[in-house]
mmCIF file of C-alpha atoms and ligand atoms in Angstrom:
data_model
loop_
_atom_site.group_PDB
_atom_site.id
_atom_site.type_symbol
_atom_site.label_atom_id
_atom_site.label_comp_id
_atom_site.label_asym_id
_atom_site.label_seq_id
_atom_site.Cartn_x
_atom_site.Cartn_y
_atom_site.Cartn_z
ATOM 1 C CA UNK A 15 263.231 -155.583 86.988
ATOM 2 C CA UNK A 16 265.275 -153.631 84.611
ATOM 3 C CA UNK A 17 263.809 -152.592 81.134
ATOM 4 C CA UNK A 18 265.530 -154.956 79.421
ATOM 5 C CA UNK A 19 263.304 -157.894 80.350
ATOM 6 C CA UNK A 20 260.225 -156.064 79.463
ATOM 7 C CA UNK A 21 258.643 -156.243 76.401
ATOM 8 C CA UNK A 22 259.057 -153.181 74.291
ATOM 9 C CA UNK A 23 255.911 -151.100 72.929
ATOM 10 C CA UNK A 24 256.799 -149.189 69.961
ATOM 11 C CA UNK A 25 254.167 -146.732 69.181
ATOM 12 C CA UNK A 26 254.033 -145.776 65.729
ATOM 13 C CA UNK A 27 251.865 -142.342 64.404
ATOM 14 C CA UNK A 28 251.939 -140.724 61.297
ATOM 15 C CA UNK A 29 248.620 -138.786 59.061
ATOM 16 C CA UNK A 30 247.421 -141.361 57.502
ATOM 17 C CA UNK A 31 248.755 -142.011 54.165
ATOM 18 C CA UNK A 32 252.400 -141.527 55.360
ATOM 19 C CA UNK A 33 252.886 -145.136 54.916
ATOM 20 C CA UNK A 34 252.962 -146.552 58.616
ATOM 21 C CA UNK A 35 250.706 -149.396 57.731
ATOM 22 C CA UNK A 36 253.596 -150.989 54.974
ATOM 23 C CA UNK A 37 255.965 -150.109 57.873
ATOM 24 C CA UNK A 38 253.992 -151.685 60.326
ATOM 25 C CA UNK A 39 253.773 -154.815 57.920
ATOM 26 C CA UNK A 40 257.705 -154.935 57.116
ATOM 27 C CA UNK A 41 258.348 -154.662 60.950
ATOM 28 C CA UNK A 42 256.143 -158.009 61.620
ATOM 29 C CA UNK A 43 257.047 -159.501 59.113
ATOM 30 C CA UNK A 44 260.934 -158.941 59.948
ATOM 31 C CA UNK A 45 260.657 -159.747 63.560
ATOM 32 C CA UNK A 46 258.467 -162.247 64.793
ATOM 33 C CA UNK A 47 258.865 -160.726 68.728
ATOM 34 C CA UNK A 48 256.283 -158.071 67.322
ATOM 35 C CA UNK A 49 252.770 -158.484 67.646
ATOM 36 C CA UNK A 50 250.490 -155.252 66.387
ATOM 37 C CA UNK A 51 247.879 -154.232 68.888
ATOM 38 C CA UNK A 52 244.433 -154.676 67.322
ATOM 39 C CA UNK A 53 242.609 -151.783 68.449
ATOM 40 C CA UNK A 54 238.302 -151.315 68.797
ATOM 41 C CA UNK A 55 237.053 -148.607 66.865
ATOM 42 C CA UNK A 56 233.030 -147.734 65.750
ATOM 43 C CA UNK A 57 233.949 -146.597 62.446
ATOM 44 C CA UNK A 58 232.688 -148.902 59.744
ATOM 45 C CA UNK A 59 235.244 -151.477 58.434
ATOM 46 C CA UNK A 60 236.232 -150.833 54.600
ATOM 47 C CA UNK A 61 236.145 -153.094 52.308
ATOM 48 C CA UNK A 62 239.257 -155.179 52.677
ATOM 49 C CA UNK A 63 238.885 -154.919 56.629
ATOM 50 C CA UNK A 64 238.277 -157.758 58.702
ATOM 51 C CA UNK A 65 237.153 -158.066 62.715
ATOM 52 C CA UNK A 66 239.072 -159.178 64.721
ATOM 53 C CA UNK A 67 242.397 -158.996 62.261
ATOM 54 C CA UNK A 68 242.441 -154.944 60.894
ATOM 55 C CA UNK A 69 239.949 -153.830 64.194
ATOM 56 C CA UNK A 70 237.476 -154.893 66.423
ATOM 57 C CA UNK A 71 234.627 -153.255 65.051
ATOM 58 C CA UNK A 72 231.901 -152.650 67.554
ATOM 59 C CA UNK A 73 229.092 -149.937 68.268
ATOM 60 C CA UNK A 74 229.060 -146.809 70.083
ATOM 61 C CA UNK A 75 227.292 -148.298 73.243
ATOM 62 C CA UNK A 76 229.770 -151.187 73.375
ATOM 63 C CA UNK A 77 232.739 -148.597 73.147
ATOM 64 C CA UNK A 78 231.186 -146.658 76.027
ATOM 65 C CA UNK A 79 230.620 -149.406 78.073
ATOM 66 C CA UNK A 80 234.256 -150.513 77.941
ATOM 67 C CA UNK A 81 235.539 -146.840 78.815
ATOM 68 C CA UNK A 82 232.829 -147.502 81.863
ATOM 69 C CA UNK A 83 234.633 -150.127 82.785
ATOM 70 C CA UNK A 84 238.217 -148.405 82.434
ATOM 71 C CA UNK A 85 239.167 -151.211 79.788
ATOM 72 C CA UNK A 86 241.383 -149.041 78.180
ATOM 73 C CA UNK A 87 245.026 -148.179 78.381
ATOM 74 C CA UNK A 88 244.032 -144.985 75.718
ATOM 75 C CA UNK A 89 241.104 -144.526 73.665
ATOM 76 C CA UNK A 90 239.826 -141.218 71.566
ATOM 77 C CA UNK A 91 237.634 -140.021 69.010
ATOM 78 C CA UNK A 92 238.925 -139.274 65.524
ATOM 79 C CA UNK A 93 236.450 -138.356 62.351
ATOM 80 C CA UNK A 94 233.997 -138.791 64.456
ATOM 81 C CA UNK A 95 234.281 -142.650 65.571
ATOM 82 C CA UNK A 96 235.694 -143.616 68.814
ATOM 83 C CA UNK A 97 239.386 -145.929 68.604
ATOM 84 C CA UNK A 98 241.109 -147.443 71.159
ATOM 85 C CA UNK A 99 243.618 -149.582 72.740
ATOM 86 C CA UNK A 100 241.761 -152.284 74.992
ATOM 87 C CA UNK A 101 244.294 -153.544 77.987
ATOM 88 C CA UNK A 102 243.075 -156.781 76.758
ATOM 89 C CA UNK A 103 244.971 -156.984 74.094
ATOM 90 C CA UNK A 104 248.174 -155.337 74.882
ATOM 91 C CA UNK A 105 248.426 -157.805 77.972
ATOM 92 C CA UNK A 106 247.513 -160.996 75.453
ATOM 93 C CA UNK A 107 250.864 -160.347 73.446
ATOM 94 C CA UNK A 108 253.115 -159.019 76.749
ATOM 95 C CA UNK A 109 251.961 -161.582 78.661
ATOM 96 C CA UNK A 110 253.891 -163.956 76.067
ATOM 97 C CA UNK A 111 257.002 -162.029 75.866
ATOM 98 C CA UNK A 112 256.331 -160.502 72.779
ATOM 99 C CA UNK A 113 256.857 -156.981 72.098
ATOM 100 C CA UNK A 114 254.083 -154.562 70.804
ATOM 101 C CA UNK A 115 253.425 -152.301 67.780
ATOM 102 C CA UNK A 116 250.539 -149.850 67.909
ATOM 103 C CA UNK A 117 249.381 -147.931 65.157
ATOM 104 C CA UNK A 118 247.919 -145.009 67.151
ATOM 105 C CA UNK A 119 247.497 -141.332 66.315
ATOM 106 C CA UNK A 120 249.257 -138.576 68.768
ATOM 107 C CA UNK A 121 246.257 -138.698 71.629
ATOM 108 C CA UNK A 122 246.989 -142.247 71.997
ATOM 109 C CA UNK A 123 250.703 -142.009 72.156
ATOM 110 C CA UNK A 124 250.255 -139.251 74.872
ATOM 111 C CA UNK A 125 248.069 -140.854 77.131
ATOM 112 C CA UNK A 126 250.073 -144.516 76.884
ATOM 113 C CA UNK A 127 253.046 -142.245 77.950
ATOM 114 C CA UNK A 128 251.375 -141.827 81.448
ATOM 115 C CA UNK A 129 251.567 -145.566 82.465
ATOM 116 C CA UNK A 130 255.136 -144.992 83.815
ATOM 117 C CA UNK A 131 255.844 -148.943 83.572
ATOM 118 C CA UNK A 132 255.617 -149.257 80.231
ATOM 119 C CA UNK A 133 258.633 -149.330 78.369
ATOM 120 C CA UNK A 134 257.453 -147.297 75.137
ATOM 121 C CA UNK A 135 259.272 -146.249 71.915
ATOM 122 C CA UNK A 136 257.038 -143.616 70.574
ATOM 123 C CA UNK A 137 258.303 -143.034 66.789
ATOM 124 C CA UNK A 138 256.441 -140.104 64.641
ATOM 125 C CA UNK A 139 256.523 -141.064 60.448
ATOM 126 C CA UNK A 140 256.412 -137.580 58.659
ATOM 127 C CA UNK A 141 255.458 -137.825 55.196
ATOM 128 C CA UNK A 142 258.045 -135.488 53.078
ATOM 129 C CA UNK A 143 255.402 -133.041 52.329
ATOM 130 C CA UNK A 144 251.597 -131.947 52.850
ATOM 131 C CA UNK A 145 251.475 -132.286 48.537
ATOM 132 C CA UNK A 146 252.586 -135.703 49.057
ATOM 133 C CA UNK A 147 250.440 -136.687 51.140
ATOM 134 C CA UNK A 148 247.719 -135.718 49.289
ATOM 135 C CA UNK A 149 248.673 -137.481 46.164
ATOM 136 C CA UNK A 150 249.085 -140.858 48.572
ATOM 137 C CA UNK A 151 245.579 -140.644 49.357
ATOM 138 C CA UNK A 152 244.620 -140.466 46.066
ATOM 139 C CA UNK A 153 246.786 -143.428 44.542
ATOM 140 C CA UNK A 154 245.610 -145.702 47.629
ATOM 141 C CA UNK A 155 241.931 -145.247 47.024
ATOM 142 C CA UNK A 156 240.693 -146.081 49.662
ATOM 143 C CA UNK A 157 239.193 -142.537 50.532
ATOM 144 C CA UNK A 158 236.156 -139.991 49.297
ATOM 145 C CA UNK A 159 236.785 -137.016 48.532
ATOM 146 C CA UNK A 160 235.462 -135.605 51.488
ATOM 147 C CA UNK A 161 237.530 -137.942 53.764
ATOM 148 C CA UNK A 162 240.758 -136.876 51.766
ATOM 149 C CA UNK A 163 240.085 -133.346 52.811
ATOM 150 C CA UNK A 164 239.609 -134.057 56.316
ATOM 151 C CA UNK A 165 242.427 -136.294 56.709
ATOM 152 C CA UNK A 166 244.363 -133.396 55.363
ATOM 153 C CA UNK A 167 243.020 -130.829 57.950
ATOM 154 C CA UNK A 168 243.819 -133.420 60.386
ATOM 155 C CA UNK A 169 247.721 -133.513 58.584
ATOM 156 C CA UNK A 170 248.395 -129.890 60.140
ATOM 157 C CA UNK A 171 247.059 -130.700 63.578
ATOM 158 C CA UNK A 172 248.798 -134.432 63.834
ATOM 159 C CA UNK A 173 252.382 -132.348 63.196
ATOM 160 C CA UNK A 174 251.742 -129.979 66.053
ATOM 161 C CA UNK A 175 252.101 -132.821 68.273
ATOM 162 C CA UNK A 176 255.461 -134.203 67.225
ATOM 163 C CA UNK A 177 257.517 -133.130 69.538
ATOM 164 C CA UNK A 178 255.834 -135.631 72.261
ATOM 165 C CA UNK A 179 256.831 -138.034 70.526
ATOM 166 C CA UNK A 180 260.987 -139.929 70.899
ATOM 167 C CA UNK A 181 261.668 -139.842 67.440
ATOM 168 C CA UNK A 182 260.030 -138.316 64.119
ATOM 169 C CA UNK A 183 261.779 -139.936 60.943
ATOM 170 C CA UNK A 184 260.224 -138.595 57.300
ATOM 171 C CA UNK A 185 259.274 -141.614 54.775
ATOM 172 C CA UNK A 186 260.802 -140.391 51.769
ATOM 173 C CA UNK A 187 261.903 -144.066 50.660
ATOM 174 C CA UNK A 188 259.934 -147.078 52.602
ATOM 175 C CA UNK A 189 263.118 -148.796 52.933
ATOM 176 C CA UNK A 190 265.520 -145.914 54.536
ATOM 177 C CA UNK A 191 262.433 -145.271 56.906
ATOM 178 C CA UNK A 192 261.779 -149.142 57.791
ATOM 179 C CA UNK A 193 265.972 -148.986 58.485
ATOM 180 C CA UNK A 194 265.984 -146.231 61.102
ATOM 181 C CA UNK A 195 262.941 -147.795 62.870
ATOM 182 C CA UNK A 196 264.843 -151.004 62.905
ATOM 183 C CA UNK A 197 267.973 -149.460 64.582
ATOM 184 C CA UNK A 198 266.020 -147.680 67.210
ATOM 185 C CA UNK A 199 264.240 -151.173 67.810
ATOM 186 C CA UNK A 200 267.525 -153.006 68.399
ATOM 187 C CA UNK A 201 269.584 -150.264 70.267
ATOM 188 C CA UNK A 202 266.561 -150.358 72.611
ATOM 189 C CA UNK A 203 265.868 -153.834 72.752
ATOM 190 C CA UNK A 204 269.908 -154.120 73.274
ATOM 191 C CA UNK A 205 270.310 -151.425 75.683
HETATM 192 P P1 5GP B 305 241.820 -145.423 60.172
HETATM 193 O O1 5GP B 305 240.368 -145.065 60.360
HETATM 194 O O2 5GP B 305 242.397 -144.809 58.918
HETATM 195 O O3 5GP B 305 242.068 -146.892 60.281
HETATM 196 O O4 5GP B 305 242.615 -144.773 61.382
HETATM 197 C C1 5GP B 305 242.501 -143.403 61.668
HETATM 198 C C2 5GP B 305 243.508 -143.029 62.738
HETATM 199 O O5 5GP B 305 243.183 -143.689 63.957
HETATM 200 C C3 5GP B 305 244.952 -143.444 62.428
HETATM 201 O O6 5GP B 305 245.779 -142.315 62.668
HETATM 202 C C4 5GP B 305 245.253 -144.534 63.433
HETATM 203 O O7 5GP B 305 246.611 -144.524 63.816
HETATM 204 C C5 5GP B 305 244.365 -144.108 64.584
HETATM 205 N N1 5GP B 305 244.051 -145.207 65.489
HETATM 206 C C6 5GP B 305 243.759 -146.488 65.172
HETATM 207 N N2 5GP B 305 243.530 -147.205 66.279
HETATM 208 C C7 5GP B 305 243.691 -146.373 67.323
HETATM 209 C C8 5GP B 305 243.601 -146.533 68.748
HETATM 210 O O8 5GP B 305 243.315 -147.587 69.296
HETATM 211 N N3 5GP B 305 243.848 -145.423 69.482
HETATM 212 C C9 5GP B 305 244.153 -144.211 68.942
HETATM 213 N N4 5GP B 305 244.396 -143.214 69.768
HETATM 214 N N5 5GP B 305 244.260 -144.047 67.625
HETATM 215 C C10 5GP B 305 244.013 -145.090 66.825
#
């Protein structure tokens, strides 16, 4: 079976705060073929979060039990919580033809990249500076202090890793950004 009939999985990373969840939003909301992956994590949900929808959120022993179990495609620990991608739930969307977006960071992306069949787009979203990033995270909110700074140590390692990834675009306007992803969607969904 050629690529073409598969569905596509279009991996998208970035620091946080460089905007990939309103990309991530704009791209389901512009194409109904795309279905985001809801990944399990142990972190606590914020405020605005809800199981099942943002994350499954589940404890440390549950998490462990599932890697015992090898019910990952990719999972990892971040801040200090475990995340991953449960096979699960990538199969529930492919199995209806849909394609899938993941918002993963750079361990993910790498170890998806081993399953050979899978016909992955792995996109890296730059913000246009380290400055800018920082004053993101501020304006969103949704951050201490303390988080702010680590998610900014974590800025320098994340852009070590982008040249594992196919493309790297930098989101210096939402809308230029959310165009390039869309033509790398349709020349591989065409080609
Ligand atoms: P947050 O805690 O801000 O929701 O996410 C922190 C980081 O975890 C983000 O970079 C996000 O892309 C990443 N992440 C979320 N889910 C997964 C997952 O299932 N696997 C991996 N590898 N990273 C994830």
């Amino acid at each position: 079976m050629s690529d073409r009939y598969k569905p596509l999985l279009l991996v998208l990373s970035s620091p946080s705060g460089a905007g990939k969840t309103t990309l991530s939003k704009k791209i389901q909301q512009s194409d109904n073929t795309f279905k985001i992956s809801v990944s399990h994590t142990t972190r606590q949900p914020r405020a605005n979060e809800v199981d099942g929808v943002d994350y499954y959120f589940i404890n440390k022993e549950k998490f462990e039990k599932l890697i015992s179990t090898n019910s990952f495609y990719e999972y990892c620990k971040i801040f200090g919580n475990y995340y991953g991608t449960s096979k699960s739930s990538v199969n529930q969307i492919t199995q209806k033809g849909l394609n899938v977006l993941f918002d993963i960071d750079w361990q993910g992306s790498k170890q998806l990249g081993k399953f050979k069949e899978l016909n992955l787009v792995r996109i890296f979203i730059l913000p246009p500076s380290k400055e800018e990033l920082e004053k993101r995270l501020i304006e969103r909110n949704q951050d201490d202090q303390e988080s702010i700074k680590k998610r900014l140590l974590a800025y320098s390692e994340d852009i070590k890793h982008t040249k594992e990834y196919d493309h790297v675009i930098v989101n210096d306007n939402v809308e230029d950004c959310f165009k390039k992803i869309k033509k790398i969607i349709s020349e591989r969904i065409r080609s």
